């Protein structure tokens, strides 16, 4: 979603799972100390005017599924109006790693109990960790804005401070308490963990299959991963990690915060979660902004295969950029030459890997480098060195934690727990629990063969087999998007997006019908509102969140 300046995208291991680079925190321009987590401290420390800029259904109760009670609806005074009893939120200090990542801004955190199984609301409870960046303008405050950064499996506890560091307008910060969270199964919430190591299953994005035999070999890897997840599901949470349950959790959080309604801003997979939330809870979902859109409420084989389309649509932007810098990187004097160099480099690495970086890993490295134009330089530098057979380039990848435990001389870490095991586990659980996936390996072999020809840059990767082929059947069907409800869904979409192509935003808009408006930004990259640089899209999104003014018609925003 975001480029190198603030976060590194770990595409080899997770779709939209990102980590902040290790760097000294920006100095607080107010001069206030950065310790303390009380509400008073939060509002004292949070820099507001001098921030540095710069540089993932039906209304309650699903058709054909269990009749599931909604989370409690509450009046502003906190009185319950029925449903699941609302929890009490007690704000306090955040976990140390969250505090460190949020610095110099100060968040407060809390735990919210929710049912493990919403069909049994009085049964076993799990905990959700949430964070708050509170409005310090009582007169302008209108409510809470729930945030989701994507994934599924990405931590969202510092999403508010990331957006703030990227220039989220003061009017939005005044209007809302920004509520980040680790969704069920993630991070500091009640966790799921399949116990993945550096070996075997190490990526949510399937590896590029150079031939038919590679698909058969990958089937063995993902079958073992699915079996490992089942064996490590000691608390029984795994089968309850789904988009539908996460949407129910959102409304439980709203109720626990004693808010009559809650607004929502979600990116990438967060668009699927937001679409489910707006469909299941049309009466309590307020202003909903969906950014970089999956196109539905779930990921399935069809959605995952669109990564290849996104690569084909986004690569020309990088190729034009690289061609203008041929003297520096030597990747080609024209976009066509850069494309030819890509295939030449990949095929050479297929035959002769550099320190364990083969053609499949090279293709994923380049794929990840197209998430944002901000990462083009680093991608070109890495590509240049790998093309020249420079083993130091592969070492730099290892040192940057992009491929730790995967390269050939990383044997010492291959049997150790992967730092991304939790994110990988949540991605697998949510993706596989949300919908039925093909179980016949032959269907994946056919898909890979088709997409290798149709989308030669990356089709043989995104069509490859996932653990979902060996997963247990979903507990309930996917959440169906509902066109019935308030006119409150704003869809933001870059025209060229690597993992969520424009077609996803268009498809979501069609499903919501008159409930939504589509804003198409003429740009490249993953993430539009506050994360991109399109002024028109920023203005439209801000006007809606702050003033509630939805565009009268769909908007096409020119570049810049």
Coordinates of C-alpha atoms in Angstrom, one line a residue:
X1 CA 0.0 0.0 0.0
X2 CA 2.7 2.4 0.9
X3 CA 6.1 3.0 -0.4
X4 CA 9.5 2.8 1.2
X5 CA 9.5 6.1 3.0
X6 CA 7.2 5.0 5.7
X7 CA 6.6 1.3 5.2
X8 CA 8.1 -1.6 3.4
X9 CA 5.7 -4.0 1.7
X10 CA 6.5 -7.6 2.4
X11 CA 5.0 -9.0 -0.8
X12 CA 6.9 -12.3 -0.7
X13 CA 5.2 -13.2 2.5
X14 CA 2.0 -11.2 2.7
X15 CA -0.3 -9.4 0.3
X16 CA -0.8 -6.1 2.0
X17 CA 1.2 -6.8 5.2
X18 CA 3.5 -3.9 5.8
X19 CA 6.1 -2.9 8.3
X20 CA 7.5 0.4 9.3
X21 CA 11.2 0.9 8.5
X22 CA 13.4 1.0 11.6
X23 CA 14.4 4.6 11.8
X24 CA 14.5 7.3 14.5
X25 CA 11.1 8.9 15.2
X26 CA 10.4 12.3 13.7
X27 CA 11.0 15.0 16.3
X28 CA 7.8 16.3 17.9
X29 CA 7.5 19.9 16.7
X30 CA 5.7 20.9 19.8
X31 CA 8.6 19.9 22.0
X32 CA 6.4 17.9 24.2
X33 CA 7.7 14.6 25.7
X34 CA 6.6 11.4 23.9
X35 CA 5.9 9.3 26.9
X36 CA 2.6 8.8 28.7
X37 CA -0.7 7.4 27.4
X38 CA -3.4 9.1 29.4
X39 CA -6.1 10.9 27.5
X40 CA -4.6 14.2 28.6
X41 CA -1.2 13.2 27.5
X42 CA -2.5 12.1 24.2
X43 CA -4.0 15.4 23.4
X44 CA -1.0 17.3 24.8
X45 CA 1.6 15.4 22.7
X46 CA -0.2 14.9 19.4
X47 CA 1.2 17.5 17.0
X48 CA -1.6 18.9 15.0
X49 CA -0.8 22.0 12.9
X50 CA 3.0 21.4 12.5
X51 CA 3.0 17.8 11.4
X52 CA 5.6 16.6 8.9
X53 CA 4.2 15.5 5.6
X54 CA 5.8 13.3 3.0
X55 CA 6.1 10.1 2.1
X56 CA -4.0 -4.1 3.4
X57 CA -24.6 -9.7 2.7
X58 CA -27.6 -8.9 4.1
X59 CA -28.7 -6.8 7.0
X60 CA -27.7 -8.9 10.1
X61 CA -28.2 -12.6 9.4
X62 CA -27.1 -14.2 6.1
X63 CA -29.4 -15.9 3.7
X64 CA -29.3 -19.6 4.2
X65 CA -27.0 -19.2 7.2
X66 CA -27.4 -19.0 10.9
X67 CA -29.6 -16.3 12.3
X68 CA -27.0 -14.2 14.1
X69 CA -28.0 -11.5 16.5
X70 CA -26.3 -8.1 15.9
X71 CA -24.1 -6.3 18.4
X72 CA -26.1 -4.0 20.7
X73 CA -27.4 -0.8 19.3
X74 CA -26.9 1.9 21.9
X75 CA -28.1 5.4 22.3
X76 CA -25.5 8.2 22.9
X77 CA -26.1 8.0 26.6
X78 CA -25.0 4.3 26.5
X79 CA -28.3 2.7 27.2
X80 CA -28.7 -0.6 25.3
X81 CA -31.5 -1.1 22.9
X82 CA -31.2 -4.9 22.5
X83 CA -28.9 -7.5 21.0
X84 CA -25.5 -8.5 22.5
X85 CA -24.7 -6.6 25.6
X86 CA -22.2 -3.8 24.9
X87 CA -18.8 -4.1 26.5
X88 CA -17.2 -1.3 28.6
X89 CA -14.1 0.3 27.1
X90 CA -11.3 1.3 29.5
X91 CA -8.6 3.3 27.7
X92 CA -5.0 2.9 28.9
X93 CA -1.5 2.3 27.7
X94 CA -0.8 0.6 24.4
X95 CA 1.5 -2.4 24.0
X96 CA 5.2 -1.3 23.8
X97 CA 5.7 -2.1 20.2
X98 CA 2.6 -0.1 19.2
X99 CA 3.8 2.8 21.3
X100 CA 7.2 2.7 19.6
X101 CA 5.8 2.4 16.1
X102 CA 3.3 5.3 16.7
X103 CA 6.0 7.6 18.0
X104 CA 6.0 10.6 18.2
X105 CA 2.2 10.4 18.3
X106 CA 0.6 8.9 21.4
X107 CA -2.3 6.5 21.2
X108 CA -4.4 5.0 23.9
X109 CA -5.5 1.4 23.7
X110 CA -8.2 -0.9 25.1
X111 CA -9.5 -4.5 24.8
X112 CA -13.1 -5.2 23.6
X113 CA -14.6 -8.7 24.3
X114 CA -16.6 -10.2 21.5
X115 CA -18.2 -13.6 21.0
X116 CA -16.0 -16.3 19.5
X117 CA -19.1 -17.5 17.7
X118 CA -21.9 -14.9 17.1
X119 CA -24.4 -17.8 16.9
X120 CA -23.6 -18.3 20.6
X121 CA -23.2 -14.8 21.9
X122 CA -23.3 -15.8 25.5
X123 CA -20.6 -18.4 24.9
X124 CA -16.8 -18.2 24.8
X125 CA -15.4 -14.7 24.3
X126 CA -12.3 -13.5 22.6
X127 CA -10.6 -10.1 22.8
X128 CA -10.0 -7.4 20.2
X129 CA -7.2 -4.8 20.8
X130 CA -8.2 -1.3 19.6
X131 CA -6.4 2.0 19.6
X132 CA -7.6 5.6 19.6
X133 CA -6.2 8.8 18.3
X134 CA -8.8 11.2 19.8
X135 CA -10.1 14.4 18.4
X136 CA -9.0 17.4 20.4
X137 CA -11.7 19.6 19.1
X138 CA -15.0 18.8 21.0
X139 CA -17.0 21.3 19.0
X140 CA -16.0 19.7 15.7
X141 CA -16.1 16.1 16.8
X142 CA -18.9 14.1 15.2
X143 CA -18.0 10.5 16.1
X144 CA -15.6 7.7 15.5
X145 CA -13.9 6.6 12.3
X146 CA -13.0 2.9 12.3
X147 CA -9.9 2.0 10.2
X148 CA -8.6 -1.1 8.5
X149 CA -5.3 -1.1 6.6
X150 CA -5.9 -4.3 4.6
X151 CA -4.6 -7.8 4.6
X152 CA -6.4 -9.8 5.8
X153 CA -3.9 -10.2 8.6
X154 CA -2.4 -6.7 8.8
X155 CA -2.2 -4.9 12.2
X156 CA -4.2 -1.7 12.1
X157 CA -3.3 -0.3 15.6
X158 CA -1.1 2.4 14.1
X159 CA -3.1 3.1 11.0
X160 CA -4.2 6.4 12.5
X161 CA -0.7 7.7 13.0
X162 CA 0.4 6.5 9.6
X163 CA -2.5 8.4 8.0
X164 CA -1.6 11.4 10.1
X165 CA 2.0 11.3 9.1
X166 CA 0.9 11.2 5.4
X167 CA -1.1 14.4 5.8
X168 CA -4.6 13.4 6.8
X169 CA -6.4 16.7 6.9
X170 CA -6.9 18.4 10.3
X171 CA -10.6 18.7 9.5
X172 CA -10.8 14.8 9.6
X173 CA -8.7 14.7 12.8
X174 CA -11.1 17.2 14.4
X175 CA -14.2 15.4 13.3
X176 CA -13.4 11.9 14.5
X177 CA -11.7 9.8 17.0
X178 CA -9.6 7.5 14.8
X179 CA -10.1 3.9 15.9
X180 CA -7.5 1.4 14.8
X181 CA -7.6 -2.3 15.6
X182 CA -6.1 -5.7 15.3
X183 CA -9.0 -7.7 13.8
X184 CA -9.8 -11.1 15.3
X185 CA -6.9 -13.4 15.1
X186 CA -4.3 -10.6 14.5
X187 CA -1.5 -9.4 16.7
X188 CA -2.5 -8.2 20.1
X189 CA -6.1 -9.5 19.7
X190 CA -6.8 -13.1 20.5
X191 CA -4.4 -14.7 18.0
X192 CA -4.4 -17.5 15.5
X193 CA -1.0 -19.0 14.5
X194 CA -0.3 -21.9 12.3
X195 CA 3.3 -22.0 13.4
X196 CA 4.8 -21.3 10.0
X197 CA 8.6 -21.2 9.8
X198 CA 11.0 -19.7 7.2
X199 CA 10.7 -22.9 5.1
X200 CA 7.8 -24.3 3.2
X201 CA 4.8 -22.0 3.1
X202 CA 6.1 -18.4 3.3
X203 CA 3.8 -16.3 1.1
X204 CA 0.2 -15.4 0.7
X205 CA 0.9 -14.8 -2.9
X206 CA 1.6 -18.1 -4.6
X207 CA 5.0 -18.5 -6.3
X208 CA 5.3 -18.2 -10.1
X209 CA 5.0 -21.6 -11.6
X210 CA 7.5 -22.0 -14.3
X211 CA 5.9 -25.2 -15.6
X212 CA 3.0 -27.6 -14.9
X213 CA 5.2 -29.6 -12.5
X214 CA 5.7 -26.5 -10.3
X215 CA 1.9 -26.4 -9.7
X216 CA 1.9 -30.0 -8.6
X217 CA 4.9 -29.3 -6.3
X218 CA 3.2 -26.2 -4.8
X219 CA 0.1 -28.3 -4.1
X220 CA 2.2 -30.4 -1.7
X221 CA 3.4 -27.3 0.1
X222 CA -0.1 -25.7 0.6
X223 CA -1.6 -29.1 1.6
X224 CA 1.0 -29.3 4.4
X225 CA 0.2 -25.7 5.3
X226 CA -3.5 -26.4 5.6
X227 CA -2.9 -29.5 7.7
X228 CA -0.5 -27.5 9.9
X229 CA -3.1 -24.8 10.6
X230 CA -5.7 -27.4 11.6
X231 CA -3.2 -29.1 13.9
X232 CA -2.3 -25.8 15.6
X233 CA -5.8 -24.5 16.1
X234 CA -5.8 -25.2 19.8
X235 CA -8.4 -22.5 20.8
X236 CA -10.8 -23.3 18.0
X237 CA -10.6 -19.7 16.7
X238 CA -9.4 -20.5 13.2
X239 CA -12.8 -21.5 11.7
X240 CA -14.4 -18.3 13.1
X241 CA -11.9 -15.9 11.4
X242 CA -14.0 -14.6 8.5
X243 CA -15.0 -11.3 7.0
X244 CA -18.6 -11.7 8.2
X245 CA -17.4 -12.1 11.8
X246 CA -15.0 -9.2 11.5
X247 CA -17.9 -7.0 10.3
X248 CA -19.9 -8.1 13.3
X249 CA -16.8 -7.2 15.4
X250 CA -16.9 -3.7 13.9
X251 CA -20.4 -3.2 15.2
X252 CA -19.5 -4.7 18.5
X253 CA -16.7 -2.1 18.8
X254 CA -19.1 0.7 17.9
X255 CA -21.5 -0.5 20.6
X256 CA -18.7 -0.7 23.1
X257 CA -17.7 2.9 22.3
X258 CA -21.3 3.9 23.1
X259 CA -21.7 5.4 19.6
X260 CA -25.0 5.3 17.8
X261 CA -23.3 5.0 14.5
X262 CA -19.7 4.6 13.3
X263 CA -17.9 5.7 10.1
X264 CA -15.4 3.6 8.3
X265 CA -12.3 3.9 6.2
X266 CA -10.7 0.7 4.8
X267 CA -8.0 0.0 2.2
X268 CA -7.5 -3.0 0.0
X269 CA -8.9 -6.1 1.8
X270 CA -10.4 -3.4 4.1
X271 CA -12.7 -2.5 1.2
X272 CA -14.1 -6.0 1.4
X273 CA -14.6 -5.8 5.2
X274 CA -16.2 -2.3 4.8
X275 CA -18.5 -3.6 2.1
X276 CA -19.6 -6.4 4.4
X277 CA -20.1 -3.9 7.3
X278 CA -22.2 -1.5 5.2
X279 CA -24.3 -4.4 4.0
X280 CA -24.8 -6.2 7.3
X281 CA -25.3 -3.1 9.4
X282 CA -26.9 -0.4 7.2
X283 CA -28.5 1.3 10.2
X284 CA -25.4 1.8 12.2
X285 CA -22.7 2.2 9.5
X286 CA -22.4 6.0 8.9
X287 CA -20.0 7.4 6.3
X288 CA -18.2 4.6 4.6
X289 CA -15.1 5.1 2.4
X290 CA -13.7 2.1 0.5
X291 CA -10.3 2.5 -1.0
X292 CA -8.4 0.2 -3.5
X293 CA -11.2 -2.2 -3.9
X294 CA -11.3 -6.0 -4.0
X295 CA -14.6 -5.9 -5.7
X296 CA -16.6 -7.9 -3.3
X297 CA -16.8 -8.9 0.4
X298 CA -14.2 -11.7 0.0
X299 CA -11.2 -13.0 -1.8
X300 CA -11.7 -16.0 -4.0
X301 CA -9.8 -17.6 -6.9
X302 CA -11.2 -15.1 -9.4
X303 CA -10.2 -12.1 -7.3
X304 CA -6.7 -13.4 -6.7
X305 CA -6.2 -14.0 -10.3
X306 CA -6.8 -10.3 -11.0
X307 CA -3.3 -9.6 -9.5
X308 CA -2.0 -10.7 -12.9
X309 CA -4.2 -8.1 -14.6
X310 CA -3.0 -5.5 -12.2
X311 CA 0.6 -6.3 -13.0
X312 CA 0.0 -5.9 -16.7
X313 CA -1.8 -2.6 -16.2
X314 CA 0.7 -1.2 -13.7
X315 CA 4.0 -2.4 -15.2
X316 CA 3.9 0.1 -18.1
X317 CA 4.1 3.0 -15.6
X318 CA 7.3 1.5 -14.1
X319 CA 8.7 0.7 -17.6
X320 CA 8.3 4.3 -18.7
X321 CA 10.0 5.5 -15.5
X322 CA 12.9 3.0 -15.9
X323 CA 13.3 3.8 -19.6
X324 CA 13.8 7.5 -18.8
X325 CA 16.6 6.3 -16.4
X326 CA 18.3 3.8 -18.7
X327 CA 21.7 5.5 -18.2
X328 CA 21.4 4.9 -14.4
X329 CA 19.9 1.4 -14.3
X330 CA 20.4 0.0 -17.8
X331 CA 17.0 -1.8 -17.9
X332 CA 16.1 -0.6 -21.4
X333 CA 15.8 2.6 -23.4
X334 CA 12.1 2.2 -24.2
X335 CA 9.2 0.7 -22.2
X336 CA 9.3 -2.3 -24.6
X337 CA 12.9 -2.9 -23.9
X338 CA 12.3 -2.8 -20.1
X339 CA 9.6 -5.4 -20.5
X340 CA 11.9 -7.6 -22.6
X341 CA 14.6 -7.2 -19.9
X342 CA 12.2 -8.4 -17.3
X343 CA 11.6 -11.7 -19.1
X344 CA 15.2 -12.1 -19.9
X345 CA 16.2 -11.6 -16.2
X346 CA 13.5 -13.9 -14.9
X347 CA 14.4 -16.7 -17.3
X348 CA 18.1 -16.4 -16.5
X349 CA 17.4 -16.7 -12.8
X350 CA 15.2 -19.7 -13.5
X351 CA 18.3 -21.4 -14.9
X352 CA 20.9 -19.9 -12.6
X353 CA 19.6 -18.4 -9.2
X354 CA 21.7 -15.8 -7.4
X355 CA 22.1 -16.8 -3.8
X356 CA 18.7 -18.6 -3.8
X357 CA 16.9 -15.8 -5.7
X358 CA 15.4 -17.7 -8.6
X359 CA 13.1 -16.4 -11.3
X360 CA 10.0 -16.9 -9.2
X361 CA 11.3 -14.8 -6.3
X362 CA 12.5 -12.2 -8.8
X363 CA 9.1 -11.9 -10.2
X364 CA 7.6 -11.4 -6.8
X365 CA 10.2 -8.8 -5.9
X366 CA 9.3 -6.8 -9.0
X367 CA 5.6 -7.3 -8.3
X368 CA 6.0 -5.9 -4.8
X369 CA 8.0 -3.0 -6.2
X370 CA 5.0 -1.8 -8.2
X371 CA 2.8 -1.2 -5.1
X372 CA 3.8 2.4 -5.2
X373 CA 5.9 4.7 -7.5
X374 CA 7.8 5.6 -4.4
X375 CA 9.5 2.1 -4.5
X376 CA 10.5 2.2 -8.2
X377 CA 14.1 3.3 -7.4
X378 CA 14.7 0.5 -5.0
X379 CA 13.1 -2.0 -7.3
X380 CA 15.3 -0.9 -10.3
X381 CA 18.4 -1.0 -8.2
X382 CA 17.7 -4.6 -7.0
X383 CA 16.7 -5.7 -10.5
X384 CA 19.9 -4.2 -12.0
X385 CA 22.1 -6.1 -9.6
X386 CA 20.3 -9.4 -10.0
X387 CA 20.4 -9.1 -13.8
X388 CA 24.2 -8.7 -13.5
X389 CA 24.4 -11.8 -11.3
X390 CA 25.5 -9.8 -8.2
X391 CA 25.2 -12.0 -5.1
X392 CA 25.4 -8.8 -3.0
X393 CA 22.0 -7.8 -4.3
X394 CA 20.4 -11.0 -3.0
X395 CA 22.2 -10.4 0.3
X396 CA 20.7 -6.9 0.5
X397 CA 17.3 -8.4 0.1
X398 CA 18.0 -10.8 3.0
X399 CA 19.3 -7.9 5.1
X400 CA 16.2 -5.9 4.4
X401 CA 14.0 -8.7 5.9
X402 CA 12.2 -9.1 2.6
X403 CA 13.4 -12.7 2.1
X404 CA 14.7 -13.6 5.5
X405 CA 14.8 -17.4 6.0
X406 CA 14.0 -18.0 2.3
X407 CA 17.4 -17.6 0.6
X408 CA 19.7 -20.6 0.3
X409 CA 22.1 -19.7 3.0
X410 CA 19.4 -18.8 5.5
X411 CA 19.2 -22.4 6.8
X412 CA 19.7 -21.3 10.4
X413 CA 16.3 -19.5 10.3
X414 CA 14.4 -21.9 8.1
X415 CA 13.2 -24.0 11.0
X416 CA 12.5 -21.0 13.3
X417 CA 9.1 -19.4 13.7
X418 CA 8.5 -16.9 11.0
X419 CA 7.8 -13.3 12.2
X420 CA 4.9 -13.2 9.7
X421 CA 3.4 -16.5 10.8
X422 CA 0.4 -14.8 12.4
X423 CA -0.3 -12.6 9.3
X424 CA 0.0 -15.6 7.0
X425 CA -2.3 -17.6 9.2
X426 CA -5.0 -14.9 9.3
X427 CA -4.8 -14.4 5.6
X428 CA -5.2 -18.1 5.0
X429 CA -8.1 -18.5 7.5
X430 CA -10.1 -15.5 6.3
X431 CA -9.6 -16.2 2.6
X432 CA -10.4 -19.9 2.9
X433 CA -13.3 -19.5 5.4
X434 CA -15.1 -16.8 3.3
X435 CA -15.9 -18.9 0.3
X436 CA -15.5 -22.3 -1.4
X437 CA -12.3 -22.9 -3.4
X438 CA -11.7 -25.5 -6.1
X439 CA -10.3 -28.7 -4.6
X440 CA -9.0 -30.3 -7.8
X441 CA -5.3 -29.6 -8.5
X442 CA -6.1 -30.0 -12.2
X443 CA -8.2 -26.9 -12.1
X444 CA -5.2 -24.8 -10.8
X445 CA -3.0 -26.4 -13.4
X446 CA -5.4 -25.3 -16.1
X447 CA -5.7 -21.8 -14.6
X448 CA -1.9 -21.4 -14.4
X449 CA -1.5 -22.5 -18.1
X450 CA -4.2 -20.1 -19.2
X451 CA -2.9 -17.1 -17.2
X452 CA 0.7 -17.7 -18.2
X453 CA -0.3 -17.0 -21.8
X454 CA -2.9 -14.3 -21.1
X455 CA -0.9 -12.4 -18.4
X456 CA 2.8 -13.4 -19.0
X457 CA 4.2 -11.0 -16.4
X458 CA 2.6 -12.7 -13.4
X459 CA -0.3 -14.9 -14.4
X460 CA 1.5 -18.1 -13.5
X461 CA 1.8 -16.9 -9.9
X462 CA -1.6 -15.4 -9.0
X463 CA -3.4 -18.4 -10.6
X464 CA -1.3 -20.9 -8.6
X465 CA -2.8 -23.1 -5.8
X466 CA -3.4 -21.9 -2.2
X467 CA -4.1 -23.8 1.1
X468 CA -7.8 -23.1 0.5
X469 CA -7.8 -26.1 -1.8
X470 CA -7.4 -28.3 1.3
X471 CA -9.4 -26.2 3.8
X472 CA -12.5 -27.3 5.7
X473 CA -15.8 -26.1 4.3
X474 CA -16.9 -22.5 5.2
X475 CA -19.3 -22.1 8.2
X476 CA -21.5 -19.7 6.2
X477 CA -21.7 -18.3 2.7
X478 CA -19.9 -15.1 1.7
X479 CA -21.5 -11.8 2.7
X480 CA -23.8 -10.6 -0.1
X481 CA -23.5 -6.9 -0.9
X482 CA -26.8 -5.1 -0.3
X483 CA -28.0 -2.3 -2.5
X484 CA -30.7 -1.6 0.1
X485 CA -29.6 1.1 2.6
X486 CA -28.5 4.6 2.9
X487 CA -26.6 6.5 0.2
X488 CA -23.3 6.4 2.1
X489 CA -20.6 4.4 0.3
X490 CA -17.8 6.4 -1.4
X491 CA -15.5 4.2 -3.5
X492 CA -12.0 5.5 -4.3
X493 CA -9.9 3.7 -6.9
X494 CA -6.6 4.4 -8.8
X495 CA -6.9 3.7 -12.5
X496 CA -3.8 1.5 -12.3
X497 CA -3.5 -0.6 -9.2
X498 CA -1.3 -3.6 -8.8
X499 CA -3.4 -5.9 -6.6
X500 CA -6.9 -4.2 -6.8
X501 CA -7.4 -3.2 -10.4
X502 CA -9.9 -0.6 -11.4
X503 CA -12.4 -3.4 -12.4
X504 CA -12.7 -4.1 -8.6
X505 CA -13.9 -0.6 -7.8
X506 CA -16.3 -0.7 -10.8
X507 CA -17.7 -4.1 -9.7
X508 CA -18.3 -2.9 -6.2
X509 CA -20.0 0.2 -7.4
X510 CA -22.3 -1.8 -9.6
X511 CA -23.2 -4.1 -6.7
X512 CA -24.0 -1.2 -4.3
X513 CA -26.0 0.6 -7.0
X514 CA -27.5 3.9 -5.9
X515 CA -25.9 3.6 -2.4
X516 CA -22.4 4.4 -3.8
X517 CA -20.4 6.8 -5.9
X518 CA -17.1 5.9 -7.7
X519 CA -14.1 8.2 -7.7
X520 CA -11.5 7.1 -10.2
X521 CA -8.1 8.7 -9.9
X522 CA -5.7 8.8 -12.9
X523 CA -2.8 7.3 -11.1
X524 CA -0.7 4.3 -10.3
X525 CA -0.3 2.6 -7.0
X526 CA -2.2 0.9 -4.2
X527 CA -3.9 3.4 -1.9
X528 CA -5.7 6.7 -2.8
X529 CA -7.0 8.7 0.1
X530 CA -4.1 10.3 2.0
X531 CA -1.8 7.5 0.8
X532 CA -1.7 8.7 -2.8
X533 CA -1.0 12.2 -4.2
X534 CA -4.2 12.9 -6.1
X535 CA -5.5 16.3 -5.0
X536 CA -9.0 15.7 -6.4
X537 CA -9.5 12.4 -4.7
X538 CA -8.3 13.8 -1.4
X539 CA -10.7 16.7 -1.6
X540 CA -13.7 14.5 -2.5
X541 CA -12.9 12.1 0.3
X542 CA -12.4 14.8 2.9
X543 CA -15.6 16.7 1.9
X544 CA -17.6 13.5 2.4
X545 CA -16.0 12.4 5.7
X546 CA -16.2 15.9 7.2
X547 CA -19.3 17.4 5.7
X548 CA -21.2 14.3 4.5
X549 CA -21.5 15.6 1.0
X550 CA -21.5 12.7 -1.5
X551 CA -20.7 13.6 -5.1
X552 CA -23.9 13.9 -7.2
X553 CA -22.4 11.7 -9.8
X554 CA -19.3 9.5 -10.3
X555 CA -16.0 11.5 -10.4
X556 CA -13.0 11.1 -12.7
X557 CA -10.0 12.8 -11.1
X558 CA -7.1 13.8 -13.4
X559 CA -3.5 13.0 -12.4
X560 CA -1.9 15.3 -9.8

